[in-house]
Tab-separated table of C-alpha atoms in Angstrom:
chain	number	residue	atom	x	y	z
M	1	MET	CA	139.758	66.445	35.248
M	2	ILE	CA	140.753	70.156	35.794
M	3	GLY	CA	144.381	71.282	35.757
M	4	ARG	CA	147.715	69.586	35.354
M	5	GLY	CA	150.546	68.316	37.590
M	6	LYS	CA	150.223	67.748	41.229
M	7	HIS	CA	147.289	70.273	41.717
M	8	LYS	CA	144.971	68.700	39.253
M	9	VAL	CA	141.280	67.931	40.576
M	10	ARG	CA	139.141	65.117	39.316
M	11	VAL	CA	135.296	65.013	39.280
M	12	SER	CA	134.142	61.453	39.877
M	13	GLN	CA	131.031	59.569	40.729
M	14	ARG	CA	131.632	57.225	43.659
M	15	LEU	CA	129.496	54.164	43.069
M	16	ASP	CA	130.155	52.924	46.724
M	17	ARG	CA	128.550	56.046	48.150
M	18	ARG	CA	125.131	57.607	47.392
M	19	ALA	CA	124.127	56.700	43.996
M	20	GLY	CA	124.711	59.396	41.426
M	21	ALA	CA	126.481	61.826	43.917
M	22	LEU	CA	129.551	63.706	42.597
M	23	TYR	CA	132.794	64.362	44.383
M	24	LEU	CA	135.924	66.172	43.893
M	25	ARG	CA	139.253	64.268	44.407
M	26	TRP	CA	142.818	65.638	44.497
M	27	ARG	CA	146.207	64.868	45.868
M	28	ASP	CA	147.345	66.536	49.177
M	29	ALA	CA	150.966	66.641	49.057
M	30	ALA	CA	151.307	67.881	52.787
M	31	ALA	CA	149.304	64.923	53.929
M	32	ALA	CA	150.722	62.486	51.380
M	33	ASN	CA	147.216	61.242	50.810
M	34	TRP	CA	144.103	61.904	48.637
M	35	ARG	CA	141.541	64.420	49.637
M	36	VAL	CA	137.868	64.013	48.786
M	37	ARG	CA	135.046	66.694	48.997
M	38	ALA	CA	131.457	65.832	48.312
M	39	LEU	CA	129.391	68.186	46.113
M	40	ALA	CA	125.744	68.937	46.649
M	41	LEU	CA	125.180	67.490	43.188
M	42	THR	CA	123.744	64.276	41.751
M	43	LEU	CA	123.285	62.743	38.305
M	44	VAL	CA	120.039	61.053	39.313
M	45	ASP	CA	116.478	62.463	39.802
M	46	ALA	CA	114.402	61.995	43.058
M	47	LYS	CA	113.028	58.760	41.700
M	48	GLY	CA	116.661	57.434	41.164
M	49	LYS	CA	116.510	57.663	37.344
M	50	PRO	CA	119.801	58.933	35.605
M	51	LEU	CA	119.518	62.493	34.363
M	52	ALA	CA	119.783	63.202	30.643
M	53	GLY	CA	120.093	65.928	28.250
M	54	LYS	CA	120.060	69.545	29.528
M	55	ALA	CA	119.614	68.565	33.072
M	56	ARG	CA	122.690	66.349	33.079
M	57	ALA	CA	124.719	68.999	31.255
M	58	ALA	CA	123.701	71.597	33.907
M	59	VAL	CA	124.828	69.460	36.749
M	60	LEU	CA	128.136	68.624	35.123
M	61	GLU	CA	128.807	72.285	34.475
M	62	ASP	CA	128.334	73.109	38.106
M	63	ALA	CA	130.587	70.263	39.077
M	64	MET	CA	133.337	71.521	36.667
M	65	ARG	CA	132.943	75.029	37.992
M	66	ALA	CA	133.596	73.675	41.636
M	67	ALA	CA	136.590	71.643	40.274
M	68	GLU	CA	138.144	74.804	38.842
M	69	LEU	CA	137.756	76.753	42.098
M	70	GLN	CA	139.465	73.860	43.943
M	71	TYR	CA	142.226	73.848	41.472
M	72	ALA	CA	142.829	77.458	42.065
M	73	VAL	CA	143.053	76.905	45.673
M	74	ASN	CA	145.394	74.085	45.282
M	75	SER	CA	147.863	76.031	43.050
M	76	GLY	CA	147.733	79.162	45.248
M	77	HIS	CA	145.832	81.314	42.798
M	78	ALA	CA	142.855	81.700	45.188
M	79	PRO	CA	142.505	81.835	49.011
M	80	ALA	CA	141.053	78.842	50.682
M	81	PRO	CA	137.471	79.099	51.733
M	82	ALA	CA	136.900	79.858	55.355
M	83	ARG	CA	136.433	76.876	57.483
M	84	ARG	CA	132.966	76.696	59.268
M	85	GLU	CA	133.182	76.726	62.998
M	86	PRO	CA	131.398	73.928	64.606
M	87	SER	CA	128.051	74.928	65.833
M	88	ALA	CA	127.696	75.513	69.529
M	89	ALA	CA	126.307	72.751	71.678
M	90	PRO	CA	122.598	72.976	72.245
M	91	PRO	CA	121.745	74.534	75.602
M	92	LYS	CA	121.185	72.043	78.563
M	93	LEU	CA	117.548	71.520	79.313
M	94	LEU	CA	116.502	72.296	82.864
M	95	THR	CA	115.734	68.903	84.580
M	96	VAL	CA	113.421	68.518	87.560
M	97	ALA	CA	116.242	68.355	89.976
M	98	ASP	CA	117.977	71.538	88.439
M	99	GLY	CA	114.559	73.326	88.924
M	100	ILE	CA	114.206	72.371	92.549
M	101	HIS	CA	117.756	73.586	93.252
M	102	ALA	CA	117.238	76.838	91.261
M	103	VAL	CA	114.323	77.980	93.373
M	104	GLN	CA	116.402	77.333	96.485
M	105	ASP	CA	119.268	79.353	95.391
M	106	ALA	CA	120.556	81.582	98.158
M	107	GLU	CA	120.772	84.734	95.961
M	108	ARG	CA	117.656	84.636	93.795
M	109	GLY	CA	115.586	81.584	94.827
M	110	ARG	CA	111.882	82.327	95.768
M	111	TYR	CA	111.843	79.374	98.151
M	112	HIS	CA	115.201	79.745	99.869
M	113	ALA	CA	113.854	80.768	103.309
M	114	PRO	CA	113.110	77.843	105.505
M	115	THR	CA	109.453	78.751	106.106
M	116	ARG	CA	106.799	76.254	106.560
M	117	TYR	CA	105.219	77.170	103.267
M	118	ASN	CA	108.465	77.022	101.315
M	119	LYS	CA	109.166	73.612	102.832
M	120	GLY	CA	105.766	72.416	101.617
M	121	VAL	CA	106.411	73.493	98.108
M	122	ILE	CA	109.752	71.893	98.074
M	123	ALA	CA	108.307	68.680	99.330
M	124	ALA	CA	105.680	68.607	96.757
M	125	ALA	CA	108.370	69.189	93.978
M	126	THR	CA	110.304	66.341	95.537
M	127	GLN	CA	107.319	64.096	95.287
M	128	ALA	CA	106.975	64.969	91.687
M	129	MET	CA	110.614	64.318	91.106
M	130	ALA	CA	110.199	60.811	92.583
M	131	VAL	CA	107.558	60.096	89.924
M	132	TRP	CA	108.905	62.034	86.794
M	133	GLY	CA	112.626	61.250	87.521
M	134	PRO	CA	115.303	63.750	88.673
M	135	ASP	CA	116.942	63.940	85.304
M	136	THR	CA	113.831	64.428	83.186
M	137	PRO	CA	113.775	67.722	81.428
M	138	LEU	CA	110.902	69.916	82.570
M	139	ALA	CA	110.458	70.847	78.964
M	140	HIS	CA	109.463	67.249	78.283
M	141	VAL	CA	106.991	66.974	80.947
M	142	ARG	CA	103.620	66.433	79.321
M	143	ARG	CA	100.038	66.872	80.473
M	144	ASP	CA	99.519	63.164	81.124
M	145	ASP	CA	102.554	63.194	83.421
M	146	PHE	CA	100.485	65.325	85.815
M	147	VAL	CA	97.773	62.702	85.724
M	148	ARG	CA	100.422	60.164	86.547
M	149	LEU	CA	101.601	62.260	89.400
M	150	TRP	CA	98.282	62.757	91.206
M	151	ARG	CA	97.432	59.148	90.729
M	152	ALA	CA	100.878	58.059	92.252
M	153	ARG	CA	100.188	60.501	95.212
M	154	MET	CA	96.688	59.240	95.769
M	155	ALA	CA	97.913	55.535	95.872
M	156	ALA	CA	100.928	56.487	98.163
M	157	ILE	CA	98.762	58.362	100.651
M	158	ARG	CA	96.138	55.688	100.732
M	159	ALA	CA	98.802	53.069	101.366
M	160	ASP	CA	99.787	55.039	104.512
M	161	GLY	CA	96.240	55.083	105.760
M	162	GLY	CA	95.085	58.465	104.466
M	163	VAL	CA	92.384	59.432	102.065
M	164	GLY	CA	94.498	60.830	99.335
M	165	TYR	CA	92.344	63.305	97.680
M	166	ALA	CA	93.382	66.560	99.370
M	167	GLY	CA	97.034	65.437	99.455
M	168	ALA	CA	97.110	64.751	95.575
M	169	MET	CA	95.442	68.199	95.101
M	170	THR	CA	98.017	69.939	97.271
M	171	THR	CA	100.857	68.275	95.624
M	172	ILE	CA	99.815	69.472	92.146
M	173	GLU	CA	98.904	72.959	93.231
M	174	ARG	CA	102.404	73.411	94.906
M	175	THR	CA	104.265	71.813	92.100
M	176	LEU	CA	102.594	74.326	89.727
M	177	ARG	CA	103.609	77.230	92.058
M	178	LEU	CA	107.308	76.149	91.715
M	179	LEU	CA	106.923	75.795	87.894
M	180	ASP	CA	105.459	79.240	87.721
M	181	GLU	CA	108.523	80.618	89.680
M	182	LEU	CA	110.808	78.951	87.264
M	183	ARG	CA	109.082	80.850	84.350
M	184	GLU	CA	109.790	83.996	86.113
M	185	MET	CA	113.459	83.190	86.609
M	186	GLN	CA	116.123	83.964	84.016
M	187	ALA	CA	118.945	81.951	82.681
M	188	PRO	CA	122.540	83.655	82.373
M	189	ASP	CA	121.667	84.445	78.668
M	190	GLY	CA	118.545	86.312	79.798
M	191	SER	CA	115.951	83.648	78.625
M	192	ALA	CA	113.384	82.196	80.995
M	193	LEU	CA	114.419	78.976	82.697
M	194	LEU	CA	111.109	77.464	81.674
M	195	GLY	CA	108.887	78.476	78.724
M	196	GLU	CA	105.250	79.417	79.015
M	197	ASP	CA	104.201	76.355	77.097
M	198	GLN	CA	106.392	73.847	78.823
M	199	ALA	CA	105.284	71.680	81.798
M	200	VAL	CA	101.797	72.791	81.509
M	201	PRO	CA	99.049	70.761	83.358
M	202	PRO	CA	95.894	69.505	81.618
M	203	ARG	CA	93.018	71.924	81.078
M	204	LYS	CA	90.571	71.866	84.033
M	205	TRP	CA	92.939	69.668	85.951
M	206	LYS	CA	91.121	69.993	89.162
M	207	GLU	CA	87.988	68.666	87.584
M	208	LYS	CA	89.966	65.724	86.198
M	209	LEU	CA	91.444	64.996	89.527
M	210	ARG	CA	88.115	64.970	91.328
M	211	ARG	CA	86.735	62.712	88.721
M	212	ASP	CA	89.761	60.397	88.816
M	213	TYR	CA	89.445	60.059	92.565
M	214	ALA	CA	85.636	59.518	92.519
M	215	GLU	CA	86.084	56.785	89.944
M	216	LEU	CA	89.104	55.045	91.449
M	217	TYR	CA	88.494	55.223	95.133
M	218	GLY	CA	85.269	57.023	95.944
M	219	GLY	CA	82.651	54.952	94.314
M	220	GLY	CA	81.635	57.996	92.224
M	221	ASP	CA	81.618	60.401	95.320
M	222	LEU	CA	84.336	62.683	96.796
M	223	PRO	CA	85.384	62.316	100.392
M	224	GLU	CA	83.882	64.571	103.082
M	225	VAL	CA	86.665	66.947	104.361
M	226	GLN	CA	87.441	66.348	107.986
M	227	ARG	CA	87.591	69.470	110.008
M	228	PRO	CA	87.625	68.449	113.792
M	229	ARG	CA	86.875	71.309	116.160
M	230	TYR	CA	86.183	71.849	119.768
M	231	GLN	CA	82.627	72.088	121.142
M	232	LEU	CA	81.507	75.078	123.241
M	233	GLY	CA	81.827	73.193	126.520
M	234	GLU	CA	85.179	71.960	125.673
M	235	TYR	CA	86.321	75.557	124.729
M	236	ARG	CA	85.285	76.682	128.320
M	237	ALA	CA	87.101	73.771	129.938
M	238	LEU	CA	90.227	74.520	127.831
M	239	LEU	CA	90.199	78.290	128.630
M	240	ALA	CA	89.928	77.304	132.302
M	241	LYS	CA	92.905	75.113	132.310
M	242	ALA	CA	94.975	77.041	129.602
M	243	SER	CA	96.633	79.469	132.139
M	244	GLU	CA	97.979	76.556	134.225
M	245	VAL	CA	99.534	74.997	131.129
M	246	ASP	CA	100.889	78.091	129.333
M	247	PRO	CA	99.765	81.615	129.817
M	248	ARG	CA	100.763	82.549	126.260
M	249	LEU	CA	98.266	80.132	124.811
M	250	ALA	CA	95.631	81.310	127.236
M	251	LEU	CA	95.817	84.754	125.866
M	252	ALA	CA	95.856	83.545	122.282
M	253	MET	CA	92.697	81.635	122.819
M	254	ALA	CA	91.074	84.307	124.723
M	255	ILE	CA	91.469	86.982	121.929
M	256	GLY	CA	91.423	84.675	118.912
M	257	ALA	CA	89.549	81.467	119.635
M	258	GLU	CA	87.405	81.666	116.429
M	259	LEU	CA	90.262	83.049	114.233
M	260	ARG	CA	93.168	81.494	112.389
M	261	PRO	CA	95.699	80.502	115.095
M	262	VAL	CA	98.852	81.561	113.089
M	263	GLN	CA	97.506	84.931	112.503
M	264	VAL	CA	96.830	85.341	116.150
M	265	LEU	CA	100.354	84.250	116.967
M	266	ARG	CA	101.710	87.114	114.809
M	267	VAL	CA	99.756	89.806	116.865
M	268	ARG	CA	101.926	92.471	118.109
M	269	ARG	CA	101.735	94.981	121.096
M	270	SER	CA	101.218	97.946	118.531
M	271	GLN	CA	98.167	96.285	117.220
M	272	LEU	CA	96.525	96.465	120.724
M	273	THR	CA	94.134	99.413	121.499
M	274	LEU	CA	93.532	99.665	125.200
M	275	PRO	CA	91.482	102.618	126.197
M	276	PRO	CA	91.089	103.533	129.941
M	277	LEU	CA	88.269	101.705	131.732
M	278	PRO	CA	85.722	103.314	134.084
M	279	ASP	CA	86.357	102.717	137.772
M	280	PRO	CA	84.441	100.955	139.012
M	281	LEU	CA	83.228	98.787	136.034
M	282	PRO	CA	79.424	98.657	135.657
M	283	PRO	CA	77.674	95.323	136.636
M	284	LEU	CA	77.676	92.498	134.029
M	285	GLY	CA	74.884	93.054	131.605
M	286	GLN	CA	74.940	96.882	131.959
M	287	ASP	CA	78.300	97.403	130.195
M	288	ASP	CA	77.274	97.557	126.707
M	289	ALA	CA	78.451	101.243	126.362
M	290	VAL	CA	81.810	100.450	127.711
M	291	ASP	CA	84.786	100.305	125.149
M	292	TYR	CA	87.005	97.417	126.222
M	293	GLY	CA	89.593	97.982	123.433
M	294	SER	CA	90.357	96.016	120.390
M	295	VAL	CA	93.164	94.215	118.495
M	296	VAL	CA	93.925	94.120	114.810
M	297	VAL	CA	94.722	90.556	113.623
M	298	LYS	CA	96.486	91.074	110.259
M	299	GLY	CA	95.821	88.676	107.423
M	300	ARG	CA	98.113	87.599	104.485
M	301	GLY	CA	97.238	86.980	100.944
M	302	LYS	CA	93.679	85.640	100.498
M	303	LYS	CA	93.354	85.048	104.127
M	304	GLY	CA	92.206	88.357	105.283
M	305	GLY	CA	92.517	89.704	108.813
M	306	VAL	CA	89.988	91.185	111.195
M	307	THR	CA	89.529	93.559	114.058
M	308	VAL	CA	88.506	91.916	117.314
M	309	TYR	CA	86.517	94.230	119.605
M	310	PHE	CA	87.151	92.998	123.202
M	311	THR	CA	84.581	91.752	125.556
M	312	ARG	CA	84.939	92.083	129.268
M	313	GLY	CA	86.537	88.851	129.560
M	314	GLN	CA	89.042	89.306	126.734
M	315	ARG	CA	90.106	92.623	128.146
M	316	ALA	CA	90.713	90.907	131.475
M	317	ALA	CA	92.903	88.278	129.669
M	318	VAL	CA	95.075	91.053	128.140
M	319	GLU	CA	95.302	93.013	131.452
M	320	ALA	CA	96.484	89.765	133.133
M	321	ALA	CA	99.215	89.246	130.576
M	322	LEU	CA	100.348	92.797	130.910
M	323	HIS	CA	100.135	93.042	134.702
M	324	PRO	CA	103.189	94.819	136.025
M	325	GLU	CA	103.790	92.186	138.697
M	326	THR	CA	102.361	88.886	137.654
M	327	GLY	CA	101.847	89.166	133.795
M	328	TYR	CA	104.176	87.121	131.666
M	329	LEU	CA	104.665	90.105	129.355
M	330	ARG	CA	105.529	92.537	132.247
M	331	ALA	CA	109.206	93.191	131.406
M	332	LEU	CA	108.503	93.886	127.683
M	333	GLU	CA	105.426	95.990	128.534
M	334	ARG	CA	107.560	98.011	131.123
M	335	GLU	CA	109.935	98.931	128.294
M	336	TYR	CA	107.124	99.627	126.023
M	337	GLN	CA	105.570	102.117	128.485
M	338	ALA	CA	108.966	103.723	129.415
M	339	ALA	CA	109.479	104.420	125.674
M	340	LEU	CA	106.060	106.078	125.346
M	341	ALA	CA	106.712	108.186	128.537
M	342	GLU	CA	109.854	109.530	126.994
M	343	ASP	CA	108.147	110.309	123.663
M	344	ARG	CA	110.264	107.931	121.582
M	345	ASP	CA	109.239	104.955	119.405
M	346	PRO	CA	108.423	101.925	121.737
M	347	PRO	CA	110.127	98.646	121.206
M	348	ASP	CA	107.251	96.494	119.614
M	349	TYR	CA	106.889	92.773	120.654
M	350	VAL	CA	104.753	89.839	119.835
M	351	LEU	CA	102.031	88.890	122.427
M	352	VAL	CA	102.740	85.086	122.107
M	353	PRO	CA	106.596	84.953	122.303
M	354	ALA	CA	108.529	81.728	121.560
M	355	GLY	CA	110.902	79.895	123.899
M	356	ARG	CA	110.877	79.019	127.557
M	357	LEU	CA	109.534	81.414	130.114
M	358	ALA	CA	112.083	81.951	132.838
M	359	GLN	CA	109.863	82.339	135.807
M	360	ARG	CA	107.132	83.334	133.232
M	361	ASP	CA	109.411	86.282	132.183
M	362	PRO	CA	110.039	86.130	128.402
M	363	ALA	CA	112.453	89.171	128.534
M	364	ALA	CA	114.959	86.808	130.186
M	365	ALA	CA	115.617	85.417	126.603
M	366	GLY	CA	116.039	88.751	124.954
M	367	PRO	CA	114.335	92.130	124.415
M	368	ALA	CA	112.329	91.060	121.386
M	369	PRO	CA	111.516	87.383	121.413
M	370	ALA	CA	110.204	85.607	118.199
M	371	ARG	CA	106.666	84.695	117.863
M	372	ARG	CA	105.525	81.250	119.004
M	373	ARG	CA	105.517	78.670	116.381
M	374	THR	CA	102.734	76.375	115.377
M	375	ARG	CA	104.341	73.296	116.620
M	376	GLN	CA	104.575	74.677	120.159
M	377	ARG	CA	101.025	75.836	119.997
M	378	ARG	CA	99.936	72.239	119.176
M	379	ARG	CA	102.005	70.711	122.009
M	380	SER	CA	100.341	73.037	124.480
M	381	SER	CA	96.898	72.214	122.942
M	382	GLN	CA	97.568	68.580	123.435
M	383	GLN	CA	98.502	69.187	127.087
M	384	ARG	CA	95.287	71.244	127.659
M	385	ARG	CA	93.184	68.330	126.025
M	386	ARG	CA	94.683	65.865	128.541
M	387	ALA	CA	93.979	68.105	131.349
M	388	THR	CA	90.352	68.659	130.319
M	389	GLY	CA	89.605	65.222	128.835
M	390	SER	CA	88.145	66.991	125.694
M	391	SER	CA	87.670	65.246	122.359
M	392	ALA	CA	87.409	66.470	118.702
M	393	CYS	CA	84.107	67.247	117.185
M	394	ARG	CA	83.217	68.695	113.782
M	395	ALA	CA	82.404	72.230	113.272
M	396	ARG	CA	83.064	75.055	110.699
M	397	ARG	CA	85.035	77.582	112.865
M	398	GLY	CA	87.650	77.480	115.595
M	399	TRP	CA	91.017	76.020	116.487
M	400	ARG	CA	91.457	72.493	115.149
M	401	SER	CA	91.738	69.845	117.717
M	402	GLY	CA	93.378	67.404	115.227
M	403	ALA	CA	94.922	67.622	111.733
M	404	SER	CA	92.779	67.298	108.712
M	405	HIS	CA	93.053	64.067	106.600
M	406	PRO	CA	95.659	64.394	103.851
């Protein structure tokens, strides 16, 4: 015991607590109760045997020194030790649902715009959330969770009548793109939302996915990718009927039947080069030296573009669309040529505008209509197929006559 009176402090060993541990005990007059403080000291060794000799004396000396300091504090001869502030709560881990919400943020989210590609990435991440759980922290997503995801997607697609191989591959690829974007984004404290070593797929995951599918569903083989295309005779029949269904799609097929359709739908007037033609034109088969013009079909990313040098028929299709009296682009072309004549920047426009054509005049909907969407192109393609009675066939190039298997 150290001190006297109401401030005295006792060193004791509480047998009902951790064996051998020493405590300080004193009377708190303000609280009208006893106060107890544990010391990081014990009278037993690691094996539970009591200390003896110098080891025991050293522990008791440290305990008495702590008691003297506590007595000085109780009697007002020493300041009370500063209280330790409670440690801050650990930061909340980013969950799967939080990650999907973050990349769609209106101010800084990469996938905020409602484009077809962005919707596909969000759809894939939503499928991953259905397997992993919305409240699962992304930091806890393990490599085998990706295996669980692609197997679940294969089973779900096959249950809907699909193949499952390409769909599972696409789900993993798009989910990884979303995770990469989260690694680039920063939290309010400046740290990355997702660490470089978190939510990482298995090494060579594509090879493992292929092996999984071949062993589970393919009998050791991978499925043949279905790419239905039109045959040459069907192309000619479709081109013959296209202008009756929609002149915009007739022009798109004429200048880009062997190209990627969405790239063709983005072509603008400024990408056309239309040199003057000789009058009269030479007979067919003798016009190899004639420059019929060209169009630059721009690419994006890994899908490169191309410059198409017009044939006689392609130039005729362009001239028909720009005809000052009957062409569906006549109003837009009139403003374009007027600006060139006045030596000012012409108002550029897309060659395949969206919306309904009021008397086949797209200018009725505005001076610069948006490009035609893929869904509208597919609807017109279906109408042309019904008009010509064409069916799908397999080839390597050209516009698709049906969707690929998932």
